[in-house]
mmCIF file of C-alpha atoms and ligand atoms in Angstrom:
data_model
loop_
_atom_site.group_PDB
_atom_site.id
_atom_site.type_symbol
_atom_site.label_atom_id
_atom_site.label_comp_id
_atom_site.label_asym_id
_atom_site.label_seq_id
_atom_site.Cartn_x
_atom_site.Cartn_y
_atom_site.Cartn_z
ATOM 1 C CA MET A 729 99.131 24.734 125.624
ATOM 2 C CA SER A 730 100.659 24.975 129.338
ATOM 3 C CA LYS A 731 102.927 23.548 131.833
ATOM 4 C CA GLY A 732 102.918 20.559 132.288
ATOM 5 C CA SER A 733 99.507 19.147 129.619
ATOM 6 C CA LEU A 734 100.087 17.889 126.156
ATOM 7 C CA ASP A 735 96.947 18.459 123.299
ATOM 8 C CA LYS A 736 95.100 15.114 123.899
ATOM 9 C CA VAL A 737 92.305 13.549 121.585
ATOM 10 C CA SER A 738 89.518 11.144 123.278
ATOM 11 C CA LEU A 739 90.159 7.604 121.747
ATOM 12 C CA GLY A 740 88.670 5.444 124.857
ATOM 13 C CA PHE A 741 87.256 5.502 128.112
ATOM 14 C CA PHE A 742 88.130 7.011 131.213
ATOM 15 C CA PRO A 743 88.515 6.582 134.449
ATOM 16 C CA THR A 744 89.132 2.317 133.942
ATOM 17 C CA PRO A 745 87.869 0.589 136.778
ATOM 18 C CA ILE A 746 89.125 -0.502 139.645
ATOM 19 C CA GLU A 747 88.577 -3.742 141.425
ATOM 20 C CA LYS A 748 88.933 -5.996 144.535
ATOM 21 C CA LEU A 749 89.881 -9.251 143.537
ATOM 22 C CA THR A 750 89.302 -10.897 146.529
ATOM 23 C CA ASN A 751 88.482 -14.390 145.491
ATOM 24 C CA PHE A 752 91.888 -14.184 144.290
ATOM 25 C CA SER A 753 93.662 -12.683 146.611
ATOM 26 C CA ASN A 754 92.437 -15.455 149.309
ATOM 27 C CA LYS A 755 92.856 -17.960 147.076
ATOM 28 C CA LEU A 756 97.004 -17.015 146.858
ATOM 29 C CA GLY A 757 96.522 -15.971 150.855
ATOM 30 C CA GLY A 758 99.136 -12.883 150.305
ATOM 31 C CA PRO A 759 98.154 -9.497 150.328
ATOM 32 C CA GLN A 760 95.321 -7.906 149.142
ATOM 33 C CA ILE A 761 95.379 -7.289 145.563
ATOM 34 C CA SER A 762 93.228 -5.179 143.105
ATOM 35 C CA ILE A 763 92.904 -3.968 139.351
ATOM 36 C CA LYS A 764 93.652 -1.412 137.428
ATOM 37 C CA ARG A 765 91.287 -2.301 134.377
ATOM 38 C CA ASP A 766 93.288 -0.698 131.154
ATOM 39 C CA ASP A 767 92.225 -3.740 129.306
ATOM 40 C CA LEU A 768 88.528 -2.106 130.044
ATOM 41 C CA THR A 769 89.705 1.336 127.500
ATOM 42 C CA GLY A 770 87.020 0.896 124.747
ATOM 43 C CA LEU A 771 89.268 1.218 121.605
ATOM 44 C CA ALA A 772 89.495 -1.957 119.961
ATOM 45 C CA LEU A 773 89.160 -4.692 123.028
ATOM 46 C CA GLY A 774 91.240 -1.975 125.335
ATOM 47 C CA GLY A 775 94.924 -1.887 126.661
ATOM 48 C CA ASN A 776 97.133 0.759 127.953
ATOM 49 C CA LYS A 777 98.613 1.996 123.822
ATOM 50 C CA THR A 778 95.053 3.726 123.984
ATOM 51 C CA ARG A 779 95.873 6.612 126.660
ATOM 52 C CA LYS A 780 99.525 6.811 124.995
ATOM 53 C CA LEU A 781 98.053 6.448 121.184
ATOM 54 C CA GLU A 782 95.582 10.215 122.658
ATOM 55 C CA TYR A 783 98.587 11.992 123.396
ATOM 56 C CA ILE A 784 100.441 10.699 120.221
ATOM 57 C CA LEU A 785 98.418 10.701 117.393
ATOM 58 C CA ALA A 786 97.531 14.472 119.096
ATOM 59 C CA ASP A 787 101.254 15.671 118.499
ATOM 60 C CA ALA A 788 100.827 13.813 114.850
ATOM 61 C CA LEU A 789 97.397 15.874 114.070
ATOM 62 C CA ASN A 790 98.902 19.067 114.893
ATOM 63 C CA GLN A 791 102.195 17.739 112.703
ATOM 64 C CA GLY A 792 99.071 17.760 109.916
ATOM 65 C CA ALA A 793 99.469 13.834 108.950
ATOM 66 C CA ASP A 794 98.063 12.059 106.492
ATOM 67 C CA THR A 795 99.814 8.760 107.557
ATOM 68 C CA ILE A 796 100.223 6.668 110.881
ATOM 69 C CA VAL A 797 103.461 4.467 110.532
ATOM 70 C CA THR A 798 104.172 1.558 113.559
ATOM 71 C CA ALA A 799 106.185 -1.272 114.964
ATOM 72 C CA GLY A 800 105.572 -4.358 116.467
ATOM 73 C CA ALA A 801 105.960 -7.887 116.594
ATOM 74 C CA THR A 802 102.937 -10.411 114.510
ATOM 75 C CA GLN A 803 100.509 -9.967 117.959
ATOM 76 C CA SER A 804 101.655 -6.493 118.390
ATOM 77 C CA ASN A 805 98.276 -4.579 120.679
ATOM 78 C CA HIS A 806 100.230 -2.134 119.970
ATOM 79 C CA CYS A 807 99.835 -1.972 116.593
ATOM 80 C CA ARG A 808 96.954 -2.661 116.296
ATOM 81 C CA GLN A 809 95.119 -0.432 119.011
ATOM 82 C CA THR A 810 97.482 1.806 116.958
ATOM 83 C CA ALA A 811 95.472 0.643 113.432
ATOM 84 C CA ALA A 812 92.136 1.382 115.519
ATOM 85 C CA ALA A 813 93.054 4.660 116.529
ATOM 86 C CA ALA A 814 93.701 5.992 113.011
ATOM 87 C CA ALA A 815 91.118 5.009 112.225
ATOM 88 C CA LYS A 816 88.584 6.825 114.108
ATOM 89 C CA LEU A 817 90.826 9.480 113.175
ATOM 90 C CA GLN A 818 90.375 9.320 109.397
ATOM 91 C CA LEU A 819 94.514 8.690 108.719
ATOM 92 C CA ALA A 820 96.112 6.647 106.913
ATOM 93 C CA CYS A 821 97.962 3.537 108.839
ATOM 94 C CA HIS A 822 101.251 1.567 107.578
ATOM 95 C CA LEU A 823 102.332 -1.456 110.405
ATOM 96 C CA VAL A 824 105.757 -3.089 109.466
ATOM 97 C CA LEU A 825 105.490 -6.707 111.726
ATOM 98 C CA GLY A 826 107.762 -8.717 112.669
ATOM 99 C CA GLY A 827 107.216 -12.561 111.270
ATOM 100 C CA GLU A 828 106.475 -13.393 108.187
ATOM 101 C CA GLU A 829 102.422 -13.869 106.410
ATOM 102 C CA PRO A 830 101.255 -16.220 109.331
ATOM 103 C CA THR A 831 98.407 -18.436 107.098
ATOM 104 C CA ASN A 832 96.013 -18.420 109.985
ATOM 105 C CA VAL A 833 95.614 -15.218 110.733
ATOM 106 C CA ASN A 834 93.909 -14.436 114.117
ATOM 107 C CA GLY A 835 94.178 -11.853 117.864
ATOM 108 C CA ASN A 836 95.691 -9.320 116.944
ATOM 109 C CA LEU A 837 96.958 -9.350 113.268
ATOM 110 C CA LEU A 838 92.726 -10.145 112.223
ATOM 111 C CA LEU A 839 91.884 -6.841 114.147
ATOM 112 C CA ASP A 840 94.817 -5.369 112.344
ATOM 113 C CA LYS A 841 92.959 -6.761 109.157
ATOM 114 C CA ILE A 842 89.201 -5.487 109.862
ATOM 115 C CA TYR A 843 91.011 -2.309 110.496
ATOM 116 C CA GLY A 844 92.304 -1.573 107.150
ATOM 117 C CA CYS A 845 96.026 -0.672 107.315
ATOM 118 C CA GLN A 846 98.934 -2.030 105.160
ATOM 119 C CA ILE A 847 101.384 -4.182 106.163
ATOM 120 C CA HIS A 848 104.633 -4.267 106.189
ATOM 121 C CA TRP A 849 106.571 -7.758 107.285
ATOM 122 C CA ALA A 850 109.302 -7.306 108.258
ATOM 123 C CA GLY A 851 111.616 -10.297 109.225
ATOM 124 C CA GLN A 852 113.932 -10.775 112.244
ATOM 125 C CA HIS A 853 113.025 -7.528 112.205
ATOM 126 C CA ARG A 854 110.384 -6.810 115.352
ATOM 127 C CA LYS A 855 111.179 -3.249 116.204
ATOM 128 C CA GLY A 856 110.734 -0.584 113.496
ATOM 129 C CA GLU A 857 114.152 -1.225 112.271
ATOM 130 C CA ASP A 858 112.614 -1.369 108.320
ATOM 131 C CA ILE A 859 110.441 1.988 109.327
ATOM 132 C CA GLU A 860 112.812 4.353 107.895
ATOM 133 C CA GLY A 861 112.616 3.109 104.035
ATOM 134 C CA ILE A 862 108.801 2.882 104.585
ATOM 135 C CA VAL A 863 108.596 6.891 105.350
ATOM 136 C CA GLU A 864 111.407 7.899 102.708
ATOM 137 C CA ARG A 865 108.921 5.956 99.829
ATOM 138 C CA LEU A 866 105.631 7.513 101.574
ATOM 139 C CA LYS A 867 106.952 10.997 101.696
ATOM 140 C CA SER A 868 107.811 10.354 97.769
ATOM 141 C CA ALA A 869 104.421 9.543 96.876
ATOM 142 C CA GLY A 870 103.371 13.205 98.329
ATOM 143 C CA LYS A 871 102.377 12.130 102.018
ATOM 144 C CA ASN A 872 102.916 13.139 105.284
ATOM 145 C CA PRO A 873 103.754 10.219 107.709
ATOM 146 C CA TYR A 874 104.201 10.319 111.190
ATOM 147 C CA VAL A 875 106.135 7.500 112.699
ATOM 148 C CA VAL A 876 104.998 6.659 116.285
ATOM 149 C CA PRO A 877 107.971 4.494 118.646
ATOM 150 C CA TYR A 878 108.358 1.298 119.771
ATOM 151 C CA GLY A 879 105.108 0.249 121.627
ATOM 152 C CA GLY A 880 104.942 4.065 122.268
ATOM 153 C CA SER A 881 107.445 4.692 124.144
ATOM 154 C CA ASN A 882 108.825 8.632 124.018
ATOM 155 C CA GLU A 883 108.704 11.283 126.605
ATOM 156 C CA ILE A 884 104.653 11.861 125.287
ATOM 157 C CA GLY A 885 103.822 8.366 125.359
ATOM 158 C CA ALA A 886 105.732 8.534 129.038
ATOM 159 C CA PHE A 887 103.722 11.844 129.545
ATOM 160 C CA ALA A 888 100.243 9.580 128.928
ATOM 161 C CA PHE A 889 101.038 7.161 132.315
ATOM 162 C CA ALA A 890 102.108 10.048 134.676
ATOM 163 C CA GLU A 891 98.547 11.658 134.053
ATOM 164 C CA ALA A 892 97.600 8.089 134.593
ATOM 165 C CA MET A 893 98.534 8.151 138.020
ATOM 166 C CA LYS A 894 96.210 11.611 138.635
ATOM 167 C CA GLU A 895 93.457 9.046 137.463
ATOM 168 C CA LEU A 896 94.370 7.149 140.077
ATOM 169 C CA GLN A 897 94.832 9.643 142.622
ATOM 170 C CA LEU A 898 91.422 10.664 141.550
ATOM 171 C CA GLN A 899 89.855 7.123 142.114
ATOM 172 C CA THR A 900 91.791 6.402 145.546
ATOM 173 C CA THR A 901 91.378 9.508 147.626
ATOM 174 C CA ASP A 902 89.055 7.580 151.012
ATOM 175 C CA GLN A 903 91.670 4.554 150.793
ATOM 176 C CA GLU A 904 94.802 3.292 152.042
ATOM 177 C CA PRO A 905 97.242 3.643 149.598
ATOM 178 C CA TYR A 906 98.895 0.820 147.549
ATOM 179 C CA THR A 907 102.727 -0.466 148.135
ATOM 180 C CA HIS A 908 102.691 -1.823 145.134
ATOM 181 C CA ILE A 909 101.886 -1.090 141.079
ATOM 182 C CA VAL A 910 102.593 -4.016 139.303
ATOM 183 C CA PHE A 911 102.449 -4.245 136.027
ATOM 184 C CA ALA A 912 104.589 -6.101 132.857
ATOM 185 C CA SER A 913 107.346 -3.674 130.625
ATOM 186 C CA SER A 914 108.603 -3.842 127.782
ATOM 187 C CA SER A 915 109.107 -0.660 125.463
ATOM 188 C CA GLY A 916 109.153 1.077 128.884
ATOM 189 C CA GLY A 917 107.215 3.878 128.534
ATOM 190 C CA THR A 918 104.201 2.859 130.788
ATOM 191 C CA GLN A 919 107.342 2.340 133.227
ATOM 192 C CA ALA A 920 108.441 5.517 133.321
ATOM 193 C CA GLY A 921 105.528 7.496 132.950
ATOM 194 C CA LEU A 922 103.967 5.923 136.018
ATOM 195 C CA ILE A 923 107.209 6.715 137.968
ATOM 196 C CA LEU A 924 107.023 9.681 136.767
ATOM 197 C CA GLY A 925 103.132 10.185 138.321
ATOM 198 C CA ASN A 926 104.335 8.262 141.284
ATOM 199 C CA LYS A 927 106.651 11.250 142.088
ATOM 200 C CA ILE A 928 104.235 14.369 141.033
ATOM 201 C CA THR A 929 101.361 12.892 143.156
ATOM 202 C CA ASP A 930 103.707 12.113 146.061
ATOM 203 C CA ALA A 931 101.722 8.216 146.029
ATOM 204 C CA ASN A 932 105.100 7.224 147.668
ATOM 205 C CA CYS A 933 104.285 3.140 146.360
ATOM 206 C CA GLN A 934 106.782 0.634 145.111
ATOM 207 C CA ILE A 935 106.171 1.421 141.033
ATOM 208 C CA VAL A 936 107.834 -3.045 140.726
ATOM 209 C CA GLY A 937 107.392 -3.292 136.603
ATOM 210 C CA ILE A 938 107.839 -6.782 135.276
ATOM 211 C CA ASN A 939 110.334 -7.127 132.351
ATOM 212 C CA ILE A 940 108.696 -9.379 129.619
ATOM 213 C CA ASP A 941 111.106 -9.349 126.778
ATOM 214 C CA LYS A 942 115.291 -10.316 127.463
ATOM 215 C CA ASP A 943 116.387 -8.814 124.113
ATOM 216 C CA GLU A 944 117.559 -5.932 124.262
ATOM 217 C CA ILE A 945 116.250 -2.410 122.501
ATOM 218 C CA ASN A 946 118.746 -0.859 120.394
ATOM 219 C CA GLN A 947 121.856 -2.827 122.757
ATOM 220 C CA CYS A 948 120.095 -0.599 125.967
ATOM 221 C CA ALA A 949 119.798 -2.813 128.907
ATOM 222 C CA LEU A 950 115.497 -1.930 129.859
ATOM 223 C CA ASP A 951 116.126 -0.080 133.530
ATOM 224 C CA GLU A 952 118.261 2.144 131.044
ATOM 225 C CA GLN A 953 116.333 3.164 128.617
ATOM 226 C CA ILE A 954 113.193 4.095 131.186
ATOM 227 C CA LEU A 955 115.451 5.844 133.966
ATOM 228 C CA ARG A 956 116.100 8.302 130.376
ATOM 229 C CA LEU A 957 112.952 8.624 129.668
ATOM 230 C CA VAL A 958 111.310 9.377 133.342
ATOM 231 C CA LYS A 959 114.561 12.429 133.170
ATOM 232 C CA ASN A 960 113.732 13.469 129.401
ATOM 233 C CA THR A 961 109.601 13.572 130.211
ATOM 234 C CA ALA A 962 110.116 15.507 133.325
ATOM 235 C CA LYS A 963 112.139 17.753 131.279
ATOM 236 C CA TYR A 964 109.594 18.045 128.343
ATOM 237 C CA ILE A 965 107.151 18.506 130.167
ATOM 238 C CA GLY A 966 109.006 21.020 132.077
ATOM 239 C CA ILE A 967 108.810 19.940 135.279
ATOM 240 C CA ASP A 968 111.246 19.732 138.197
ATOM 241 C CA GLY A 969 112.402 16.367 139.883
ATOM 242 C CA HIS A 970 115.361 14.283 140.285
ATOM 243 C CA PHE A 971 115.289 10.539 139.542
ATOM 244 C CA THR A 972 118.078 7.809 140.537
ATOM 245 C CA GLU A 973 118.472 4.265 139.025
ATOM 246 C CA LYS A 974 116.467 3.181 142.850
ATOM 247 C CA ASP A 975 113.237 4.834 141.136
ATOM 248 C CA VAL A 976 113.635 1.952 138.643
ATOM 249 C CA ILE A 977 112.174 -1.333 140.012
ATOM 250 C CA LEU A 978 112.572 -3.497 137.172
ATOM 251 C CA ASN A 979 112.254 -7.348 138.285
ATOM 252 C CA SER A 980 113.594 -9.900 135.682
ATOM 253 C CA ASN A 981 112.867 -12.828 137.092
ATOM 254 C CA TYR A 982 110.033 -14.260 134.747
ATOM 255 C CA VAL A 983 111.239 -13.393 131.603
ATOM 256 C CA GLY A 984 111.435 -17.531 130.652
ATOM 257 C CA ALA A 985 112.052 -18.226 127.198
ATOM 258 C CA GLY A 986 112.617 -14.983 125.850
ATOM 259 C CA TYR A 987 108.885 -12.837 124.415
ATOM 260 C CA GLY A 988 106.224 -14.744 123.724
ATOM 261 C CA VAL A 989 107.250 -17.914 125.410
ATOM 262 C CA VAL A 990 104.344 -19.263 126.464
ATOM 263 C CA GLY A 991 105.121 -21.444 129.329
ATOM 264 C CA GLU A 992 103.479 -22.614 132.798
ATOM 265 C CA LEU A 993 104.313 -18.938 134.908
ATOM 266 C CA GLU A 994 101.289 -17.927 132.124
ATOM 267 C CA SER A 995 99.455 -20.410 132.019
ATOM 268 C CA GLU A 996 98.783 -20.593 135.580
ATOM 269 C CA ALA A 997 97.946 -16.922 136.483
ATOM 270 C CA ILE A 998 95.911 -16.597 133.214
ATOM 271 C CA THR A 999 93.023 -19.273 134.439
ATOM 272 C CA MET A 1000 94.151 -18.801 138.099
ATOM 273 C CA LEU A 1001 92.660 -14.849 137.534
ATOM 274 C CA ALA A 1002 90.584 -16.224 134.610
ATOM 275 C CA ARG A 1003 88.653 -19.057 137.604
ATOM 276 C CA GLN A 1004 88.832 -16.762 140.392
ATOM 277 C CA GLU A 1005 87.803 -13.556 139.032
ATOM 278 C CA SER A 1006 86.544 -13.968 135.772
ATOM 279 C CA ILE A 1007 89.138 -11.371 134.195
ATOM 280 C CA LEU A 1008 91.250 -12.357 131.254
ATOM 281 C CA LEU A 1009 94.898 -11.726 130.730
ATOM 282 C CA ASP A 1010 96.962 -12.543 127.979
ATOM 283 C CA PRO A 1011 99.684 -14.882 127.260
ATOM 284 C CA VAL A 1012 102.830 -12.793 126.212
ATOM 285 C CA TYR A 1013 102.617 -9.924 129.082
ATOM 286 C CA THR A 1014 99.731 -9.808 132.123
ATOM 287 C CA GLY A 1015 99.643 -13.497 131.770
ATOM 288 C CA ARG A 1016 103.436 -13.294 132.751
ATOM 289 C CA ALA A 1017 103.392 -10.003 134.382
ATOM 290 C CA MET A 1018 100.942 -11.856 136.734
ATOM 291 C CA GLY A 1019 102.499 -15.355 136.906
ATOM 292 C CA GLY A 1020 105.827 -12.971 139.076
ATOM 293 C CA LEU A 1021 103.396 -11.778 140.733
ATOM 294 C CA ILE A 1022 101.801 -15.090 141.845
ATOM 295 C CA HIS A 1023 105.619 -15.375 142.787
ATOM 296 C CA MET A 1024 106.535 -13.131 144.033
ATOM 297 C CA VAL A 1025 103.417 -13.051 146.943
ATOM 298 C CA ARG A 1026 104.254 -16.734 147.852
ATOM 299 C CA SER A 1027 108.091 -16.342 147.843
ATOM 300 C CA GLY A 1028 107.616 -13.722 150.399
ATOM 301 C CA GLU A 1029 108.469 -10.715 148.000
ATOM 302 C CA ILE A 1030 105.826 -9.533 149.031
ATOM 303 C CA ASN A 1031 103.912 -9.428 152.075
ATOM 304 C CA ALA A 1032 100.088 -9.980 153.486
ATOM 305 C CA ASN A 1033 100.324 -6.912 155.116
ATOM 306 C CA ASP A 1034 100.917 -4.899 151.366
ATOM 307 C CA ASN A 1035 98.286 -3.761 150.056
ATOM 308 C CA VAL A 1036 98.689 -4.335 145.780
ATOM 309 C CA LEU A 1037 97.979 -2.552 142.188
ATOM 310 C CA PHE A 1038 98.334 -5.029 139.130
ATOM 311 C CA TRP A 1039 97.446 -2.473 136.436
ATOM 312 C CA HIS A 1040 95.830 -4.732 133.788
ATOM 313 C CA THR A 1041 97.804 -3.272 130.445
ATOM 314 C CA GLY A 1042 95.160 -4.831 127.857
ATOM 315 C CA GLY A 1043 96.331 -7.726 125.750
ATOM 316 C CA THR A 1044 93.128 -10.435 125.695
ATOM 317 C CA PRO A 1045 93.420 -10.457 121.950
ATOM 318 C CA ALA A 1046 96.465 -12.453 121.945
ATOM 319 C CA LEU A 1047 94.796 -15.063 123.895
ATOM 320 C CA PHE A 1048 92.762 -16.709 120.565
ATOM 321 C CA ALA A 1049 96.347 -16.569 118.723
ATOM 322 C CA TYR A 1050 98.218 -18.484 121.654
ATOM 323 C CA ALA A 1051 95.173 -21.376 122.180
ATOM 324 C CA ASN A 1052 97.780 -24.234 121.198
ATOM 325 C CA GLU A 1053 100.828 -23.233 123.839
ATOM 326 C CA LEU A 1054 97.932 -22.619 127.071
ATOM 327 C CA SER A 1055 98.262 -25.815 129.090
ATOM 328 C CA LEU A 1056 94.040 -25.821 130.700
HETATM 329 C C1 LIG B 646 102.907 -2.726 125.434
HETATM 330 C C2 LIG B 646 102.807 -3.362 126.183
HETATM 331 C C3 LIG B 646 102.855 -3.542 127.955
HETATM 332 C C4 LIG B 646 104.170 -2.782 127.931
HETATM 333 O O1 LIG B 646 104.181 -1.183 127.648
HETATM 334 P P1 LIG B 646 105.660 -0.698 127.805
HETATM 335 O O2 LIG B 646 104.478 0.501 127.530
HETATM 336 O O3 LIG B 646 105.493 -0.977 126.003
HETATM 337 O O4 LIG B 646 106.243 -0.999 128.799
HETATM 338 C C5 LIG B 646 102.873 -4.233 128.380
HETATM 339 N N1 LIG B 646 101.551 -4.893 128.557
HETATM 340 C C6 LIG B 646 100.350 -4.964 126.797
HETATM 341 C C7 LIG B 646 99.100 -6.321 127.050
HETATM 342 C C8 LIG B 646 100.668 -3.805 126.107
HETATM 343 O O5 LIG B 646 100.261 -4.538 124.553
#
């Protein structure tokens, strides 16, 4: 392993494609908007966690793990992709999911079950509060468990998104640079990595996270966590760089009624992108982030001279689980 690199296992198809959203941009009457299709990473119907898991599970294999443990909400995309990655690497997988076992198994949860992982229902604890006890039990049973952090957002997961900025740079050498990259931010690893990669590649673009969850992780504001993760990731891979609060642009105007509560903002974004471009968004993350982008264009916060990249982070399997909440 050389400076600035980490071991990796291949779990998806990269680079993910970039498309210009011509109909959608015209309809909005704003700037040119393009989309980076991380919903097409291939692993278990795709998503941004594939990038993180390629490096995190390489670390798990290096440590001789035989069992992967992670946590999330009932409809966690991170858990679904972790379950799929574990299956591919022939590791056992335990998921600690918030809520109670629903009577109707659908969306991501259906896929978790198809991938054959063991599910522990954690009630109010959707951010991994119960992991420690499960890890202890696995160890007592002679297993070697490896915990993938909430959302895959540690230094290794963030590094994967710094690498994603290098991928983007190679795809866009002969075109106008993007002024903004807009995406859904939740556990912060994606944003931390993009901020770091923005600096490494000198892309000089605004990295705009749309906060989709008003609950804080461990009582610490998300923007502070992101800044800390940027700094720690730079240190972890041994690169220099000075980062301040100014580097963390986190827009919390669109959290609405909270995590996973679908309203008009999400429904409009989902139907508009589907009907103009035939691309599907999800109700919890990308629908909210695109709803935010639509609003920023309409309000003039992002204007016609800008050149915007929307980073599609996946999540589409959750559409089916939210069928009754969408206004169509
Ligand atoms: C996890 C996730 C995000 C947020 O990424 P973080 O690195 O956790 O901030 C965004 N969109 C989708 C679909 C996700 O599953």
